[in-house]
PDB file of C-alpha atoms in Angstrom:
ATOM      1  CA  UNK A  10      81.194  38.090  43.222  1.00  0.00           C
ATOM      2  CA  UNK A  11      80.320  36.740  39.895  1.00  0.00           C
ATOM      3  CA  UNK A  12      81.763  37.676  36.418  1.00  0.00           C
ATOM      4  CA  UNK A  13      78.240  39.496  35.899  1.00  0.00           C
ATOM      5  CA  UNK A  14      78.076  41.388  38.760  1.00  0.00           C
ATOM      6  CA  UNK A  15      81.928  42.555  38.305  1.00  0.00           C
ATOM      7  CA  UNK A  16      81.413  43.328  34.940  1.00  0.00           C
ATOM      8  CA  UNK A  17      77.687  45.670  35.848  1.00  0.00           C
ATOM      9  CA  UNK A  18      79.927  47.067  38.907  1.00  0.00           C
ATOM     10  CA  UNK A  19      82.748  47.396  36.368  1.00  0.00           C
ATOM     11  CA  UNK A  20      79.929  49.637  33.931  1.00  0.00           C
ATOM     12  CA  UNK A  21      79.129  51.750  37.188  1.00  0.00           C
ATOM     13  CA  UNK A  22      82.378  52.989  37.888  1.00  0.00           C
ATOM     14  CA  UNK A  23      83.234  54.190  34.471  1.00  0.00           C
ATOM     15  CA  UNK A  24      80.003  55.909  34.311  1.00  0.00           C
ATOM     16  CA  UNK A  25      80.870  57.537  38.041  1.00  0.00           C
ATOM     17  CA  UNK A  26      84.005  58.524  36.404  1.00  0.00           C
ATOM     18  CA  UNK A  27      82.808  59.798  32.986  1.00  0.00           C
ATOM     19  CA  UNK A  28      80.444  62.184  35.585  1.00  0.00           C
ATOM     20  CA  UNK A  29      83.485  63.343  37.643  1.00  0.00           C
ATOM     21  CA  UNK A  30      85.547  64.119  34.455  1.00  0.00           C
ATOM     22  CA  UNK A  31      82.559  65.449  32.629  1.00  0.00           C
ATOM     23  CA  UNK A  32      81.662  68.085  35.802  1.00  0.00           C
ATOM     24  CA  UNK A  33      85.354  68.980  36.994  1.00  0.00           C
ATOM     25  CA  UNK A  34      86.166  69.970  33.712  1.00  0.00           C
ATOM     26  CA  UNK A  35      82.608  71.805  33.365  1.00  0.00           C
ATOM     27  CA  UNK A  36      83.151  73.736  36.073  1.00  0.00           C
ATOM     28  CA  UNK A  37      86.468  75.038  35.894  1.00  0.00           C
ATOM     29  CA  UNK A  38      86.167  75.516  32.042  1.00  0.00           C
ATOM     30  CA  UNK A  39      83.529  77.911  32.730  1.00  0.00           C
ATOM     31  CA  UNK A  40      85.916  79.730  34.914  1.00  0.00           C
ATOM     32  CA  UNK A  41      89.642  80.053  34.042  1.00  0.00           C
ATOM     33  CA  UNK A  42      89.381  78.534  30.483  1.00  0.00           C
ATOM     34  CA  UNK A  43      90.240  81.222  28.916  1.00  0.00           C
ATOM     35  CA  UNK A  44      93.661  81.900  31.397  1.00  0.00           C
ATOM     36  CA  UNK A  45      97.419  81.004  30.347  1.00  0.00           C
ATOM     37  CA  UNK A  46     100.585  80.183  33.214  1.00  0.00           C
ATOM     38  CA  UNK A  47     103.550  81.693  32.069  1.00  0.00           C
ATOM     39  CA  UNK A  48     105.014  77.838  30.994  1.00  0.00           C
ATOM     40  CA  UNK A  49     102.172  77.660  28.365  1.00  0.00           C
ATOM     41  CA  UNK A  50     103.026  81.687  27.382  1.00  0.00           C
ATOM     42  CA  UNK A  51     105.999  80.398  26.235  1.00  0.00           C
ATOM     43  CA  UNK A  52     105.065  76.825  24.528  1.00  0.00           C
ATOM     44  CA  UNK A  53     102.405  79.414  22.309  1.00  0.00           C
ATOM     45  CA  UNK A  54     105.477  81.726  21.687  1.00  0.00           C
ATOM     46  CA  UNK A  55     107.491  78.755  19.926  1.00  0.00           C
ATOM     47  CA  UNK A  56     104.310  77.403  18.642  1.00  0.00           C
ATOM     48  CA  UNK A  57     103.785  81.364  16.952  1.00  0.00           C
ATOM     49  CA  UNK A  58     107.622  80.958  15.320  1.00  0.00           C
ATOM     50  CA  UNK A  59     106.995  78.295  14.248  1.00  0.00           C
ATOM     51  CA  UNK A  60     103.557  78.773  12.296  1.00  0.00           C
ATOM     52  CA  UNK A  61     106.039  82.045  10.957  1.00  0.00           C
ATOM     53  CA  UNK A  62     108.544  80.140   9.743  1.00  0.00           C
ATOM     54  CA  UNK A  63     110.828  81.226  12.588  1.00  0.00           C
ATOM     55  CA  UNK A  64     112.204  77.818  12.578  1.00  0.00           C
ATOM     56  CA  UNK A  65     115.701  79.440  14.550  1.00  0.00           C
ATOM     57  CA  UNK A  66     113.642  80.921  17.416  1.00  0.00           C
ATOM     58  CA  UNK A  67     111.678  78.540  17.765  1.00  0.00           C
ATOM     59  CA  UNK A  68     114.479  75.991  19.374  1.00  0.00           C
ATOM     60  CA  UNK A  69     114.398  75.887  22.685  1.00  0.00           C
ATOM     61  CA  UNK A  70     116.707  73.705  25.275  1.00  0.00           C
ATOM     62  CA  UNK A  71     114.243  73.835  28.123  1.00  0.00           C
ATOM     63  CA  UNK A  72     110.514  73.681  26.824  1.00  0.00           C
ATOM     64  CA  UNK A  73     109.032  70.816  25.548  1.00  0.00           C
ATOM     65  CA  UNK A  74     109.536  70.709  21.648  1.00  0.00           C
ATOM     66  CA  UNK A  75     106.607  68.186  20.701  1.00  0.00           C
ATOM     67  CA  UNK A  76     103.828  70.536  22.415  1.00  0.00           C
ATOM     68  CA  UNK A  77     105.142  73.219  20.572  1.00  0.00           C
ATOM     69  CA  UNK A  78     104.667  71.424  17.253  1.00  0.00           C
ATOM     70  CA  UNK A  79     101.824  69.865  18.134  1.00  0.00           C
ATOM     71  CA  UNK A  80     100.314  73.643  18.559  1.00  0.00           C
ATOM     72  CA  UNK A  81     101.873  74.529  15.588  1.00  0.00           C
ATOM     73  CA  UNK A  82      99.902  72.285  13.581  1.00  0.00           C
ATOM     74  CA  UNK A  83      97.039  73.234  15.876  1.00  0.00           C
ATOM     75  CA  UNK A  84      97.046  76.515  14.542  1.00  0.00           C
ATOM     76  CA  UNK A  85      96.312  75.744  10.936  1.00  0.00           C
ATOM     77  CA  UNK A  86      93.166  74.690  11.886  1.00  0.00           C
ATOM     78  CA  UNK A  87      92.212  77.169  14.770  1.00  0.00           C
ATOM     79  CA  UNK A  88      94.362  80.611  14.601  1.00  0.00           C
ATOM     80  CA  UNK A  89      93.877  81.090  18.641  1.00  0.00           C
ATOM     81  CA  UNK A  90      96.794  79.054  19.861  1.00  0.00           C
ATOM     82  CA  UNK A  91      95.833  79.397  23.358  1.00  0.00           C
ATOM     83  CA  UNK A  92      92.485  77.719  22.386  1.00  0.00           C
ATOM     84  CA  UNK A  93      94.368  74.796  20.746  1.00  0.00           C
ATOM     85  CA  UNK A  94      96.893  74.815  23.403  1.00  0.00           C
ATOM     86  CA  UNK A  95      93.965  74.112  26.208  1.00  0.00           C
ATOM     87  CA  UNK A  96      92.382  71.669  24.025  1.00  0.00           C
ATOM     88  CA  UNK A  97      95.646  69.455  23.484  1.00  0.00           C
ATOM     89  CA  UNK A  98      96.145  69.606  27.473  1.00  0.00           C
ATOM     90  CA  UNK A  99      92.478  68.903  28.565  1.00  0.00           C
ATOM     91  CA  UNK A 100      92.490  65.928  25.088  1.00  0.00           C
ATOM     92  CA  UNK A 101      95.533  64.278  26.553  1.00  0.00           C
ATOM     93  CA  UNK A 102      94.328  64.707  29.974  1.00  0.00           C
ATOM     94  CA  UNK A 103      91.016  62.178  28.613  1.00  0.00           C
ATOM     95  CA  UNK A 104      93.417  60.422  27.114  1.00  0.00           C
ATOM     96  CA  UNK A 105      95.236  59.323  30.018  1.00  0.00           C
ATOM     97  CA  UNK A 106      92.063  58.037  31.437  1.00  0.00           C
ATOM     98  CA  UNK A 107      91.794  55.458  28.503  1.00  0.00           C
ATOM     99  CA  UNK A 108      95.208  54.464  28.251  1.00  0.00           C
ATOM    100  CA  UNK A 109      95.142  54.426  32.093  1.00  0.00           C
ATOM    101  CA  UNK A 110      91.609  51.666  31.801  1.00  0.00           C
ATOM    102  CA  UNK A 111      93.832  49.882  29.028  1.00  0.00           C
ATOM    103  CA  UNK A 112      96.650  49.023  30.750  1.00  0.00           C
ATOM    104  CA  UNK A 113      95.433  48.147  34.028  1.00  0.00           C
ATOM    105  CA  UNK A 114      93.352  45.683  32.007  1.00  0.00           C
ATOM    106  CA  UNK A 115      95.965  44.596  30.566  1.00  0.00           C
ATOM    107  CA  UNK A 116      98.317  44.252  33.442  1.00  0.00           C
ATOM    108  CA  UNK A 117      95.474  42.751  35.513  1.00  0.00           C
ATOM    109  CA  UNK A 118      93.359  41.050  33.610  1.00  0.00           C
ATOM    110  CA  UNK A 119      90.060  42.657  35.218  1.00  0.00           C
ATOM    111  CA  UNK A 120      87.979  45.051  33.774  1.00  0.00           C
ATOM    112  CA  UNK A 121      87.183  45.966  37.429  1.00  0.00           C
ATOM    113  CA  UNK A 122      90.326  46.921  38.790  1.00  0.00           C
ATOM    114  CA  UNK A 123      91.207  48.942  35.434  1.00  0.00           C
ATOM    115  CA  UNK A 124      87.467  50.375  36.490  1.00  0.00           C
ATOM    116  CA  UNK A 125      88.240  51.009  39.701  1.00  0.00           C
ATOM    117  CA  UNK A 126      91.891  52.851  38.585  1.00  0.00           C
ATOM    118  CA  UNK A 127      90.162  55.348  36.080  1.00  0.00           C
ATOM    119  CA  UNK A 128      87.665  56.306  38.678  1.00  0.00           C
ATOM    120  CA  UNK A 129      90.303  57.099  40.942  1.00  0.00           C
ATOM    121  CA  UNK A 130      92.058  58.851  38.314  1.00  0.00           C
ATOM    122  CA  UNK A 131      89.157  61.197  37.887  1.00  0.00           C
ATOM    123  CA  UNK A 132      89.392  62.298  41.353  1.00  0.00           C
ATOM    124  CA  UNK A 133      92.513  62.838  42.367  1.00  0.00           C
ATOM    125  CA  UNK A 134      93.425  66.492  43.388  1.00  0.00           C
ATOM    126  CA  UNK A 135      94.159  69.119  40.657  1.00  0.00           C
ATOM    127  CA  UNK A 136      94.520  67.369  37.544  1.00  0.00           C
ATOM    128  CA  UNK A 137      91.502  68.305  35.635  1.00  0.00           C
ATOM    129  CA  UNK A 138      92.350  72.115  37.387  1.00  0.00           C
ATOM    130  CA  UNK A 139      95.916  71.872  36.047  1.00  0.00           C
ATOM    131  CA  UNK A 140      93.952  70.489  32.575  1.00  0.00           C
ATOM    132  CA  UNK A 141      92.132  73.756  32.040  1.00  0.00           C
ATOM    133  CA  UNK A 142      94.021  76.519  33.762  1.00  0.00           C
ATOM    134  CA  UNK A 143      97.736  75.110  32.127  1.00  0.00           C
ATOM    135  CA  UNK A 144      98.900  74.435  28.918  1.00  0.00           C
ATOM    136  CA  UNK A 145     101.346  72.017  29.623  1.00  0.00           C
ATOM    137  CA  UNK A 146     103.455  68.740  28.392  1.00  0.00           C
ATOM    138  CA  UNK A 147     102.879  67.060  31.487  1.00  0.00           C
ATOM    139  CA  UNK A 148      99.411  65.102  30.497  1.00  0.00           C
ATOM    140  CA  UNK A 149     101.073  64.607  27.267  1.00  0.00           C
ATOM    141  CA  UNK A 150     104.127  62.872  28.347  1.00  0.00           C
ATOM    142  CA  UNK A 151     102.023  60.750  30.818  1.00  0.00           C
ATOM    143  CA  UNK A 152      99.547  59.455  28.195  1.00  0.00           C
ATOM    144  CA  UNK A 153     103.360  58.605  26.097  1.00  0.00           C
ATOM    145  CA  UNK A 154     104.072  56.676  29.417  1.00  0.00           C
ATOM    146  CA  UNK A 155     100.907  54.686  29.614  1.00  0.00           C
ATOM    147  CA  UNK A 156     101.379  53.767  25.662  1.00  0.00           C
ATOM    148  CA  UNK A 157     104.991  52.990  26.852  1.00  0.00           C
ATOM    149  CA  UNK A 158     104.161  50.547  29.461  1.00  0.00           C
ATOM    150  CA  UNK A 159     101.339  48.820  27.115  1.00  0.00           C
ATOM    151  CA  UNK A 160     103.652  47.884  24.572  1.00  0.00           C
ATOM    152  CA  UNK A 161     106.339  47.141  27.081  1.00  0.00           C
ATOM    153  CA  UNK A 162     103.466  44.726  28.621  1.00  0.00           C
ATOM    154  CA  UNK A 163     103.575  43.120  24.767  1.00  0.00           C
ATOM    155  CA  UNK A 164     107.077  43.188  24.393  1.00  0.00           C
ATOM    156  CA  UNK A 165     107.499  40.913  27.218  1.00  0.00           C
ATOM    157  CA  UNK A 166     104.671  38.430  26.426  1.00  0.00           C
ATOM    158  CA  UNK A 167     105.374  37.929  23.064  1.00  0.00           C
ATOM    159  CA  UNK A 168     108.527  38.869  22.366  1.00  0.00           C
ATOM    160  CA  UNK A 169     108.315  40.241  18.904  1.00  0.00           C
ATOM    161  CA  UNK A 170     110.319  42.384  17.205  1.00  0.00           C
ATOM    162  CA  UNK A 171     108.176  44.989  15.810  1.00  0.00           C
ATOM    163  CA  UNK A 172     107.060  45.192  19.699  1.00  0.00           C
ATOM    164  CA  UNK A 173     110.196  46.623  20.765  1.00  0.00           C
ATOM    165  CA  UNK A 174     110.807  49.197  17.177  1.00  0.00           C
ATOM    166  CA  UNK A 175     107.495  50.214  18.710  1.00  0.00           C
ATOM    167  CA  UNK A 176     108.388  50.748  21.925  1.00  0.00           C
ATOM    168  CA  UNK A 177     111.938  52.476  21.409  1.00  0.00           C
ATOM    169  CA  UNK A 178     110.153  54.827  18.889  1.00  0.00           C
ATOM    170  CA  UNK A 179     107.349  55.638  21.714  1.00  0.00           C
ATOM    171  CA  UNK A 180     110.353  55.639  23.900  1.00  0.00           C
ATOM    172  CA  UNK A 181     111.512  58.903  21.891  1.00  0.00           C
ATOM    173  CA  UNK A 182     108.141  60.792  21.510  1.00  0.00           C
ATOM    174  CA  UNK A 183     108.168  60.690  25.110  1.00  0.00           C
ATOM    175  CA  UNK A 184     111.922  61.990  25.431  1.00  0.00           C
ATOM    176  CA  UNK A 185     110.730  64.929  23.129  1.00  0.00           C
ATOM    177  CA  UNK A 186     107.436  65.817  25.872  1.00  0.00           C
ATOM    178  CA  UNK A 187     109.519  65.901  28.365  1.00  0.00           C
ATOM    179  CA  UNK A 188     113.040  65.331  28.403  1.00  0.00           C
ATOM    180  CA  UNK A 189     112.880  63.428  32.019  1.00  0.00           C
ATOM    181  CA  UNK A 190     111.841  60.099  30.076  1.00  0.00           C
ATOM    182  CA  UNK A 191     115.162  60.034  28.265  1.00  0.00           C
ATOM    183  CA  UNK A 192     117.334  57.961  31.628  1.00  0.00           C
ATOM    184  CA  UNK A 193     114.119  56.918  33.262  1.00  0.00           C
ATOM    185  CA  UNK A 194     112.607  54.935  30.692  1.00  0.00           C
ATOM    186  CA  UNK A 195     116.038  53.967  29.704  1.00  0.00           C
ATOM    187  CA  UNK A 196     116.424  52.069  32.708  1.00  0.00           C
ATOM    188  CA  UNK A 197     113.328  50.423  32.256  1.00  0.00           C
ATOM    189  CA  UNK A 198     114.076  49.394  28.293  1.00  0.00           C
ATOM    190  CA  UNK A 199     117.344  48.155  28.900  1.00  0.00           C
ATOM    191  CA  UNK A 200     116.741  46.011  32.212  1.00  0.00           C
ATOM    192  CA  UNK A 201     113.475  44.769  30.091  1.00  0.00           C
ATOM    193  CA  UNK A 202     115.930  44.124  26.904  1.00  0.00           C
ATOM    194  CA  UNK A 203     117.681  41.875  29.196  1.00  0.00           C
ATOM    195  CA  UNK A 204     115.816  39.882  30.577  1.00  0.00           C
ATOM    196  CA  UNK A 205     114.492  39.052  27.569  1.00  0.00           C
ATOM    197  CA  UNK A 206     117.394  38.259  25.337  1.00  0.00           C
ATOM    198  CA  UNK A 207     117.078  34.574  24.221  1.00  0.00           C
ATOM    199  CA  UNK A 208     120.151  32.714  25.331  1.00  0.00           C
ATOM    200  CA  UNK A 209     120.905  31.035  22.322  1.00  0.00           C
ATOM    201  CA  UNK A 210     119.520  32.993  19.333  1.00  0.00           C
ATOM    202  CA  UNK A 211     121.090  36.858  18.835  1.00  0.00           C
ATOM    203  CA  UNK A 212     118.840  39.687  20.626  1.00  0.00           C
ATOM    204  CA  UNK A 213     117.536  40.858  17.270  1.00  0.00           C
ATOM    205  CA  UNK A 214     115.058  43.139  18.973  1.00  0.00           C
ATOM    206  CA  UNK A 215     118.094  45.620  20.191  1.00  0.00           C
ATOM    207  CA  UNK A 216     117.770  47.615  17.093  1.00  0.00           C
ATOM    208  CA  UNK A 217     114.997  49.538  19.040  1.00  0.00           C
ATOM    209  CA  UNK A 218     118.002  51.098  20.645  1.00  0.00           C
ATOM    210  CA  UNK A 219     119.602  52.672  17.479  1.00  0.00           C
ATOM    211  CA  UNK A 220     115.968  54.727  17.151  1.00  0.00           C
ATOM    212  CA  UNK A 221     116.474  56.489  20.558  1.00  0.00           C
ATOM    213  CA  UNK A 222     120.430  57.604  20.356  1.00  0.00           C
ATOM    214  CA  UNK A 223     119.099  59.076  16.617  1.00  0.00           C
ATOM    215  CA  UNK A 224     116.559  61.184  17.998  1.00  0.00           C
ATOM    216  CA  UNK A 225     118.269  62.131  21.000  1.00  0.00           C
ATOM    217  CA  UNK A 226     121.750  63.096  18.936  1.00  0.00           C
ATOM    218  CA  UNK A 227     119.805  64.969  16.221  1.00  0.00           C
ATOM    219  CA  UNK A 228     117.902  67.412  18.556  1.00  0.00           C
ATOM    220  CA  UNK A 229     120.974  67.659  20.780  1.00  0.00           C
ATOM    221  CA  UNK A 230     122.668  69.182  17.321  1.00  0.00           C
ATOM    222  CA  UNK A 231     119.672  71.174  16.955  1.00  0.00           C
ATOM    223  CA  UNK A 232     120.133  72.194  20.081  1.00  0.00           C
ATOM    224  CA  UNK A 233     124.249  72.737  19.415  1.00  0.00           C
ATOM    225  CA  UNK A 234     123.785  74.622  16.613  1.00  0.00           C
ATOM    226  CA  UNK A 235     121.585  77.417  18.346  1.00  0.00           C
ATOM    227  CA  UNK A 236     123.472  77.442  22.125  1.00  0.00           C
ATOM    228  CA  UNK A 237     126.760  76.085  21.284  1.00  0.00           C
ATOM    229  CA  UNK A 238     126.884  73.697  24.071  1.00  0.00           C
ATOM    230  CA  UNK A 239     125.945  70.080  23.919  1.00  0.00           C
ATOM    231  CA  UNK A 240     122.739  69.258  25.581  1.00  0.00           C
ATOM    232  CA  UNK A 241     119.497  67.156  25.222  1.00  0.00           C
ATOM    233  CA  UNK A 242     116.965  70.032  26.375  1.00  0.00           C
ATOM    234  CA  UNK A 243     117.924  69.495  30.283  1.00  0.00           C
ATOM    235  CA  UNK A 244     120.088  72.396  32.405  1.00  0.00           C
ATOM    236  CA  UNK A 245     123.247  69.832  31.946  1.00  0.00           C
ATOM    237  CA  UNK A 246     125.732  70.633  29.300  1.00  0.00           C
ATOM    238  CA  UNK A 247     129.221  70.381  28.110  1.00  0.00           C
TER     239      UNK A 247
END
């Protein structure tokens, strides 16, 4: 196949999958827009302290805290939170699509594969549902993860600096959508930090790692200072 014909093919695909987002969402927007689950009840309910200035109920070791916020904010320009709440889940939901064509073009080289990837994205099983019916952190912390793994992807190619400050600060916007990202993408920084480190010259680019233990300790005092019990928003605690 030719670079043309990849690239028209390429074109196809992202139009079949700017139909499938375009009617999924249609369709089940027209029907259970309007609907909360009890997770996004709650994420409104900080959101709705915090808007009040309720700053001490509005901490929280189990929900995500950057939804919340983000809804908060939401709500200065829309007062129905549920209505800002849907559009921040089905918005990062699109999102993920782009970041998703991004990266595999960037991992892959090929506009077609990264084609092919989005298109699949678009149809797999429940997501635009879960988009619509659920205001939740989950498409939110995904898109963090595909921005993760694109700078991680630059990080490794060109080594710079700035490329890992980016990617430990990304590392803890993620940790704050969902506090699962704090040891997984650990893992993945440090065995990335390591292979990297220049043999010779000092690893300069560790002082990404003094942005994550900040963020982490200061919402764990946060978190302290309402429960008494040390924890980083998961059901462990000391």
């Amino acid at each position: 196949m030719s670079p043309l014909q990849k690239h028209v093919l390429s074109r196809w695909l992202l139009a079949l999958a700017a139909l499938s987002y375009g009617g999924q969402l249609a369709w089940f927007g027209s029907r259970c827009f309007h609907q909360i689950d009890i997770d996004g009840i709650d994420y409104i309910g900080i959101a709705r302290h915090l808007r009040n200035y309720q700053f001490y109920s509005a901490i929280n070791d189990f929900r995500s805290p950057l939804l919340s916020w983000m809804i908060a904010v939401g709500s200065f320009f829309d007062g129905n939170l549920v209505r800002v709440g849907k559009i921040l889940s089905i918005g990062s939901y699109l999102l993920c699509g782009f970041l998703l064509y991004f990266f595999a073009k960037s991992l892959w080289h090929s506009e077609l594969a990264a084609s092919v990837a989005v298109l699949w994205f678009s149809l797999c099983r429940g997501l635009s549902a879960m988009a619509v019916e659920m205001v939740t952190p989950d498409f939110l912390f995904a898109a963090l993860v595909l921005v993760y793994f694109i700078v991680l992807l630059q990080c490794l190619r060109t080594h710079e600096n700035k490329c890992w400050i980016w990617l430990g600060g990304i590392h803890a916007l993620a940790f704050l959508a969902k506090s699962v990202a704090l040891p997984w993408l650990a893992l993945n920084t440090i065995f990335s930090v390591a292979l990297s480190i220049p043999r010779k010259k000092p690893p300069a680019h560790l002082v990404l790692a003094a942005i994550l233990p900040v963020l982490v300790a200061a919402w764990a005092g946060v978190l302290h200072f309402k429960y008494g019990a040390l924890t980083t928003g998961t059901k462990i605690q000391v």
